[in-house]
GROMACS .gro file of C-alpha atoms in nm:
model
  245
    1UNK     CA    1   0.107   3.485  -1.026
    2UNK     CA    2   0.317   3.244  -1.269
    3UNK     CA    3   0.230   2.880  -1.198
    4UNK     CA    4   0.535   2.692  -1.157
    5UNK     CA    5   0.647   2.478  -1.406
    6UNK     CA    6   0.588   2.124  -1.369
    7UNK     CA    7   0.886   1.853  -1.294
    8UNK     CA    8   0.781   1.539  -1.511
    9UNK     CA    9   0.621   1.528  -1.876
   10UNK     CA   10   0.697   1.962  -1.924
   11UNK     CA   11   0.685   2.024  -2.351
   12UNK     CA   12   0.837   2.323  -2.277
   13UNK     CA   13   1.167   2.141  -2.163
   14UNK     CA   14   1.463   2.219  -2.353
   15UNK     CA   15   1.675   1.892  -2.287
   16UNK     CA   16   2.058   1.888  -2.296
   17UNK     CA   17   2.029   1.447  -2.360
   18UNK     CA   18   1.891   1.353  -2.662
   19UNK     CA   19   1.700   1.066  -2.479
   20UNK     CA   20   1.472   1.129  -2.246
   21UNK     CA   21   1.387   1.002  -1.915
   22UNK     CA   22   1.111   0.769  -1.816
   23UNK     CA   23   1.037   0.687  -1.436
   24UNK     CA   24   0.874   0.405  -1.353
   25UNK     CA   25   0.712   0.379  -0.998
   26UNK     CA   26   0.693   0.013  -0.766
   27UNK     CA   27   0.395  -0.158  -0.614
   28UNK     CA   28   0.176   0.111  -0.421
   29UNK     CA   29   0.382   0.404  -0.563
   30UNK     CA   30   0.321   0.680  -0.727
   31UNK     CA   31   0.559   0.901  -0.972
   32UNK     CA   32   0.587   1.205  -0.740
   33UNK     CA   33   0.766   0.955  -0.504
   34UNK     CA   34   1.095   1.049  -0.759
   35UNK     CA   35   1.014   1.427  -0.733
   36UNK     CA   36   1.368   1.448  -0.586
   37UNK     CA   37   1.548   1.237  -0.839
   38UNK     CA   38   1.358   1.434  -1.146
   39UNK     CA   39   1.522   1.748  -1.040
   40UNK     CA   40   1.814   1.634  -0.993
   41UNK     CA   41   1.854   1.496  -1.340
   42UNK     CA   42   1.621   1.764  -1.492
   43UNK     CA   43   1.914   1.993  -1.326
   44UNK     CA   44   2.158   1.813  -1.490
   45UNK     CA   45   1.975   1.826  -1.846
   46UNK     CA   46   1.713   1.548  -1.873
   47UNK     CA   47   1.399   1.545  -1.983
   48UNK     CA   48   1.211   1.366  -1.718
   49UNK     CA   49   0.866   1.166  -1.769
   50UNK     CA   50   0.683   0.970  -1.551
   51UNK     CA   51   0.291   0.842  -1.542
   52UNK     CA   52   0.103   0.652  -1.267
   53UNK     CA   53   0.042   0.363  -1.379
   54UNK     CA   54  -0.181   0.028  -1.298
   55UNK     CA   55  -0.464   0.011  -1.053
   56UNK     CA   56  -0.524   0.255  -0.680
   57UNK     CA   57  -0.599  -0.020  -0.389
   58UNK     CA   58  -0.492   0.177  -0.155
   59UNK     CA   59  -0.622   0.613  -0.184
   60UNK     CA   60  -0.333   0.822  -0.346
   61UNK     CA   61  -0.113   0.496  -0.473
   62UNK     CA   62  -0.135   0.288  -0.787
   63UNK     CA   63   0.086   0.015  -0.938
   64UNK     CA   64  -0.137  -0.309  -0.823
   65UNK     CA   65  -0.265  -0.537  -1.091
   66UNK     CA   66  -0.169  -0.807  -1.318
   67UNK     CA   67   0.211  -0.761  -1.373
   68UNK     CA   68   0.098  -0.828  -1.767
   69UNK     CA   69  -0.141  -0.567  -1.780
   70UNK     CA   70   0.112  -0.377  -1.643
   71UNK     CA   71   0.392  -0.457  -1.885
   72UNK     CA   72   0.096  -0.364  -2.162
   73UNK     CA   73   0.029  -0.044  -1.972
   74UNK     CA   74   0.439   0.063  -1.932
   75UNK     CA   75   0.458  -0.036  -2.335
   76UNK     CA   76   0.170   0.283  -2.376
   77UNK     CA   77   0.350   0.492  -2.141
   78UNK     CA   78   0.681   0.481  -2.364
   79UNK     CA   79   0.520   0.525  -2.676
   80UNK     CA   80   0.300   0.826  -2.493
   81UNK     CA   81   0.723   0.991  -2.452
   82UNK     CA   82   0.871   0.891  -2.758
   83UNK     CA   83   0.549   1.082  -2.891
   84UNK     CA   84   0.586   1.399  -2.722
   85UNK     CA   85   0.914   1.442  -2.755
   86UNK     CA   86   1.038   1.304  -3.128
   87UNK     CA   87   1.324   1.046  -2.984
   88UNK     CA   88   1.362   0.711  -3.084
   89UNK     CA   89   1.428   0.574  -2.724
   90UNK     CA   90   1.375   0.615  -2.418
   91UNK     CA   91   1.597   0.536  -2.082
   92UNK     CA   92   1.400   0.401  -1.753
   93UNK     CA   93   1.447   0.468  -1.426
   94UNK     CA   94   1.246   0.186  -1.190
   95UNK     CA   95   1.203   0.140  -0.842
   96UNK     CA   96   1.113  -0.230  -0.728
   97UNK     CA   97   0.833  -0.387  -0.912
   98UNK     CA   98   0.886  -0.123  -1.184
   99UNK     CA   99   1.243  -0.280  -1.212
  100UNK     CA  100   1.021  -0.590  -1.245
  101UNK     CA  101   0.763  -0.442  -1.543
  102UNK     CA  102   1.039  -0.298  -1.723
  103UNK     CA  103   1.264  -0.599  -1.781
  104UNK     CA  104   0.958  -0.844  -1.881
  105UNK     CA  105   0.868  -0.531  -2.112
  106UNK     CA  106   1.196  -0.572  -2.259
  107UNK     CA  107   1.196  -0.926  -2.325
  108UNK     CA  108   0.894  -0.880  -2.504
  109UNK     CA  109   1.017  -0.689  -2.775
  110UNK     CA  110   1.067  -0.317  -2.580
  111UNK     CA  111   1.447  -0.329  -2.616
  112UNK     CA  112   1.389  -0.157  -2.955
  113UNK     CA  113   1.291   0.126  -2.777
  114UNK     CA  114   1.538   0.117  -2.477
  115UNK     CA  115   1.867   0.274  -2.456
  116UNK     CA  116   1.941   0.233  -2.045
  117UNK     CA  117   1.754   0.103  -1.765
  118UNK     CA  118   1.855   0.198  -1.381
  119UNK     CA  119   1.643   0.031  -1.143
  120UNK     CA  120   1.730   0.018  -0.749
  121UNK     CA  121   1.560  -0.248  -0.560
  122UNK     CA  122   1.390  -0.452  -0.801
  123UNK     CA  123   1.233  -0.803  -0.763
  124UNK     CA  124   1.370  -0.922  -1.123
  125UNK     CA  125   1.380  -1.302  -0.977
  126UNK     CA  126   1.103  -1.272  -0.713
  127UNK     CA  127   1.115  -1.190  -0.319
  128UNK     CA  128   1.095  -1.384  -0.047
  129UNK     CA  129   0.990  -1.094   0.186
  130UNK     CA  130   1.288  -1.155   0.381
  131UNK     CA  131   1.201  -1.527   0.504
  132UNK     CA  132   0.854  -1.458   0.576
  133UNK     CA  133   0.701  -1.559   0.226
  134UNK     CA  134   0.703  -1.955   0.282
  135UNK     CA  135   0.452  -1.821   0.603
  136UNK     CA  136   0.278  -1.603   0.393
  137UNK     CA  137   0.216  -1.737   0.092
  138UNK     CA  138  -0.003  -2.020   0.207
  139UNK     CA  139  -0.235  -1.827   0.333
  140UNK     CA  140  -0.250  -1.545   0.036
  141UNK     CA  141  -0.341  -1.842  -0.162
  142UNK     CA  142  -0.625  -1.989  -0.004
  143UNK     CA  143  -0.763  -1.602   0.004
  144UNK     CA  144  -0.642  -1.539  -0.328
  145UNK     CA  145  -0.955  -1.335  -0.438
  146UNK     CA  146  -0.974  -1.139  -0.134
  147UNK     CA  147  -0.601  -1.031  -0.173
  148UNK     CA  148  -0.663  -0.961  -0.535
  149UNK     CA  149  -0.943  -0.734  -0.439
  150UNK     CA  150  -0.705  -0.538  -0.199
  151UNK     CA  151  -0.365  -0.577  -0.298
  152UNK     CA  152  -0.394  -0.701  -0.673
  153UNK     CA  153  -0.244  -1.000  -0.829
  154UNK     CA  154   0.133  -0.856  -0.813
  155UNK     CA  155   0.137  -0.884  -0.474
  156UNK     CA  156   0.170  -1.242  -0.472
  157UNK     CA  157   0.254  -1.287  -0.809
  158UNK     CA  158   0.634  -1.201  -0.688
  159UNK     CA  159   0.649  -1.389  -0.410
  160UNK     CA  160   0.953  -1.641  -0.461
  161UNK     CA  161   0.780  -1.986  -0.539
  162UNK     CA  162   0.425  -1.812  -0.711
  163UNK     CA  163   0.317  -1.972  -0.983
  164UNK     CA  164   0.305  -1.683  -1.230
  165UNK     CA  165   0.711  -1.631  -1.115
  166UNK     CA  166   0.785  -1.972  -1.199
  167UNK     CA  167   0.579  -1.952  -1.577
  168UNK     CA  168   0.751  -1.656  -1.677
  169UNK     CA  169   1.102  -1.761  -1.803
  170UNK     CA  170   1.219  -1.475  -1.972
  171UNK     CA  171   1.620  -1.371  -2.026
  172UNK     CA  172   1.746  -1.086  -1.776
  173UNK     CA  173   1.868  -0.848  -1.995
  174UNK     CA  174   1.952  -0.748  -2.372
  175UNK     CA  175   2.264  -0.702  -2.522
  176UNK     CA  176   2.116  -0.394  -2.688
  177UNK     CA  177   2.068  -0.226  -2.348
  178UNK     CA  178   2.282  -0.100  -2.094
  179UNK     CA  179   2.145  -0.177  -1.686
  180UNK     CA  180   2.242  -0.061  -1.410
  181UNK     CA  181   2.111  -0.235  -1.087
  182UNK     CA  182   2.095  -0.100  -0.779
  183UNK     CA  183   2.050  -0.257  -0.425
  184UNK     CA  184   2.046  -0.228  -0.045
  185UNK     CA  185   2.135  -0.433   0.226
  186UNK     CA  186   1.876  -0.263   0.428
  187UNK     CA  187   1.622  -0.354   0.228
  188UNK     CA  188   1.431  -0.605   0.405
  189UNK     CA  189   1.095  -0.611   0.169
  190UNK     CA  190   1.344  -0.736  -0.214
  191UNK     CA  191   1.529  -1.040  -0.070
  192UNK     CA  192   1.792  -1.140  -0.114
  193UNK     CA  193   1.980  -0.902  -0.258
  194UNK     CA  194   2.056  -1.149  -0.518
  195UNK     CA  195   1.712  -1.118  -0.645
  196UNK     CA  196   1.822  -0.794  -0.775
  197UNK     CA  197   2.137  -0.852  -0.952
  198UNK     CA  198   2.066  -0.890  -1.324
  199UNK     CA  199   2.237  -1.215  -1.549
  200UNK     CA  200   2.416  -1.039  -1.871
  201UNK     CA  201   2.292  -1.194  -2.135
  202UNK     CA  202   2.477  -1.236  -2.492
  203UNK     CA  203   2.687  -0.995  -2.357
  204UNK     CA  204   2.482  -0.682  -2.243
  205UNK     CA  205   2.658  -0.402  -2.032
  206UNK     CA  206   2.558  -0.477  -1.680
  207UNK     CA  207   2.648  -0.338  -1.344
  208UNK     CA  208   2.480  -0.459  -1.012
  209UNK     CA  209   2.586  -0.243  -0.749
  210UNK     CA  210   2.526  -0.219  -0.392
  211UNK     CA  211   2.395   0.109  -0.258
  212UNK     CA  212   2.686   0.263  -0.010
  213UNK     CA  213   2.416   0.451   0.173
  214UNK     CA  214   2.245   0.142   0.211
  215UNK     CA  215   1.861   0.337   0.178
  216UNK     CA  216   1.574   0.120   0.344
  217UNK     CA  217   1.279  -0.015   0.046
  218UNK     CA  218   1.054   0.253   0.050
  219UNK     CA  219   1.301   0.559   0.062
  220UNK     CA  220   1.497   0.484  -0.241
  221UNK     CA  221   1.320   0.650  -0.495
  222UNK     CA  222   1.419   0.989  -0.260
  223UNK     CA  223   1.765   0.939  -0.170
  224UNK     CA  224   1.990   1.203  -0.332
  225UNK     CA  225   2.322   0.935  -0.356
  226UNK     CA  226   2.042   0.669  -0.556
  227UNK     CA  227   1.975   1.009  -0.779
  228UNK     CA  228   2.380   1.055  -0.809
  229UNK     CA  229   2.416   0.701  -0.889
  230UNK     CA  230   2.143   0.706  -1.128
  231UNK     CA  231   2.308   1.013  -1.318
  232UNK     CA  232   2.587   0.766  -1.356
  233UNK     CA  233   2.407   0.477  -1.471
  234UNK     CA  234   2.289   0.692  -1.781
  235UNK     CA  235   2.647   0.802  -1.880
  236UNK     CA  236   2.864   0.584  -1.768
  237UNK     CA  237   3.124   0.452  -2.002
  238UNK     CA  238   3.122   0.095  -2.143
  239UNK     CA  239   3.230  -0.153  -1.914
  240UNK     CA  240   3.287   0.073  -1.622
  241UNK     CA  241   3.196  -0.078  -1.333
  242UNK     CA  242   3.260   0.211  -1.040
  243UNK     CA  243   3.169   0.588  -1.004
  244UNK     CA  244   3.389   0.825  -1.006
  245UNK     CA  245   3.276   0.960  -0.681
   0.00000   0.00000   0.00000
């Protein structure tokens, strides 16, 4: 019986974009989670890639850790595809915190090796958990190395107010990359929405879009309209602002 051939990070892949594809899982994720998205794209011609990345707190899911050991680990992961497959750059595809990894990976020097980021849901300017971080956060604090030991640092390292948040002052995007932003109104674990619109910087290509399906947090990554929309992010013209669909 012929083994099927797999979705992400195939060598046999003979891709119809010259730049491949790099997914980039959130906080408790894991890659698979875009198994929907990567054939949808790898349908349409891209070479998909994707790696679990940071530390497993909870069985089956990774992502937890130190969001700069993280940025360290997505900076491997890119040069691990540009590797394989012989191109120069690479475009991302994040949900949440890897929305979060990618832009601080950028702003340290990864735009070289960027063409286009789509991200849906990400934290780029922290979360405040829908109201309920000012409650929480006290208390993650005073237990900080208990929630480190079961959470990792990110999870309170995003929280709207943390100290690492407020020490990491880095620009939102570069004009040498083209974003695409993605968000929800139902999402009620990235909030405000605002926290996901991205600032254009020296004049980067930037589109922050609202979601018309309006997806809840942890389904995003899944949703066929986000994979439609995400097609679009990676070759849409410059300056256009609206799908044609």
């Amino acid at each position: 019986m012929r083994l099927p051939k797999p979705i992400f990070n195939n060598p046999d892949f003979t891709p119809e974009h010259p730049t491949p594809v790099l997914f980039v899982h959130g906080f408790q994720g894991r890659t698979s989670a875009f198994k929907r998205q990567a054939r949808y794209l790898a349908a349409h011609g891209y070479w998909v890639w994707g790696f679990d990345y940071g530390r497993m707190r909870v069985p089956g899911l990774y992502g937890t850790g130190d969001l700069d050991e993280l940025v360290t680990e997505l900076a491997g992961n890119v040069e691990k595809v540009l590797a394989a497959t012989g191109a120069k750059k690479v475009d991302i595809v994040a949900h949440s915190q890897g929305g979060t990894v990618t832009k601080l990976y950028i702003a340290a020097g990864g735009h070289e090796k960027v063409r286009r980021v789509v991200t849906m849901g990400s934290p780029f300017h922290g979360t405040d958990l829908d109201g309920r971080a000012k409650l929480i956060s006290p208390v993650m604090n005073k237990q900080q190395a208990v929630v480190n030991r079961l959470l990792g640092e990110s999870a309170t390292q995003h929280l709207v107010g943390s100290e690492w948040l407020l020490a990491r002052v880095v620009p939102d995007t570069h004009p040498d990359v083209v974003y695409t932003s993605l968000y929800s109104r139902r999402d009620h674990i990235v909030t405000p929405n605002s926290t996901s619109m991205l600032e254009s910087v020296d004049g980067a290509d930037v589109v922050n879009m609202e979601i018309p399906g309006a997806p809840l947090h942890p389904l995003m990554p899944r949703d066929l309209e986000i994979a439609r929309l995400t097609r679009w992010g990676l070759e849409r013209k410059p300056g256009e602002t609206t799908p044609p669909f």
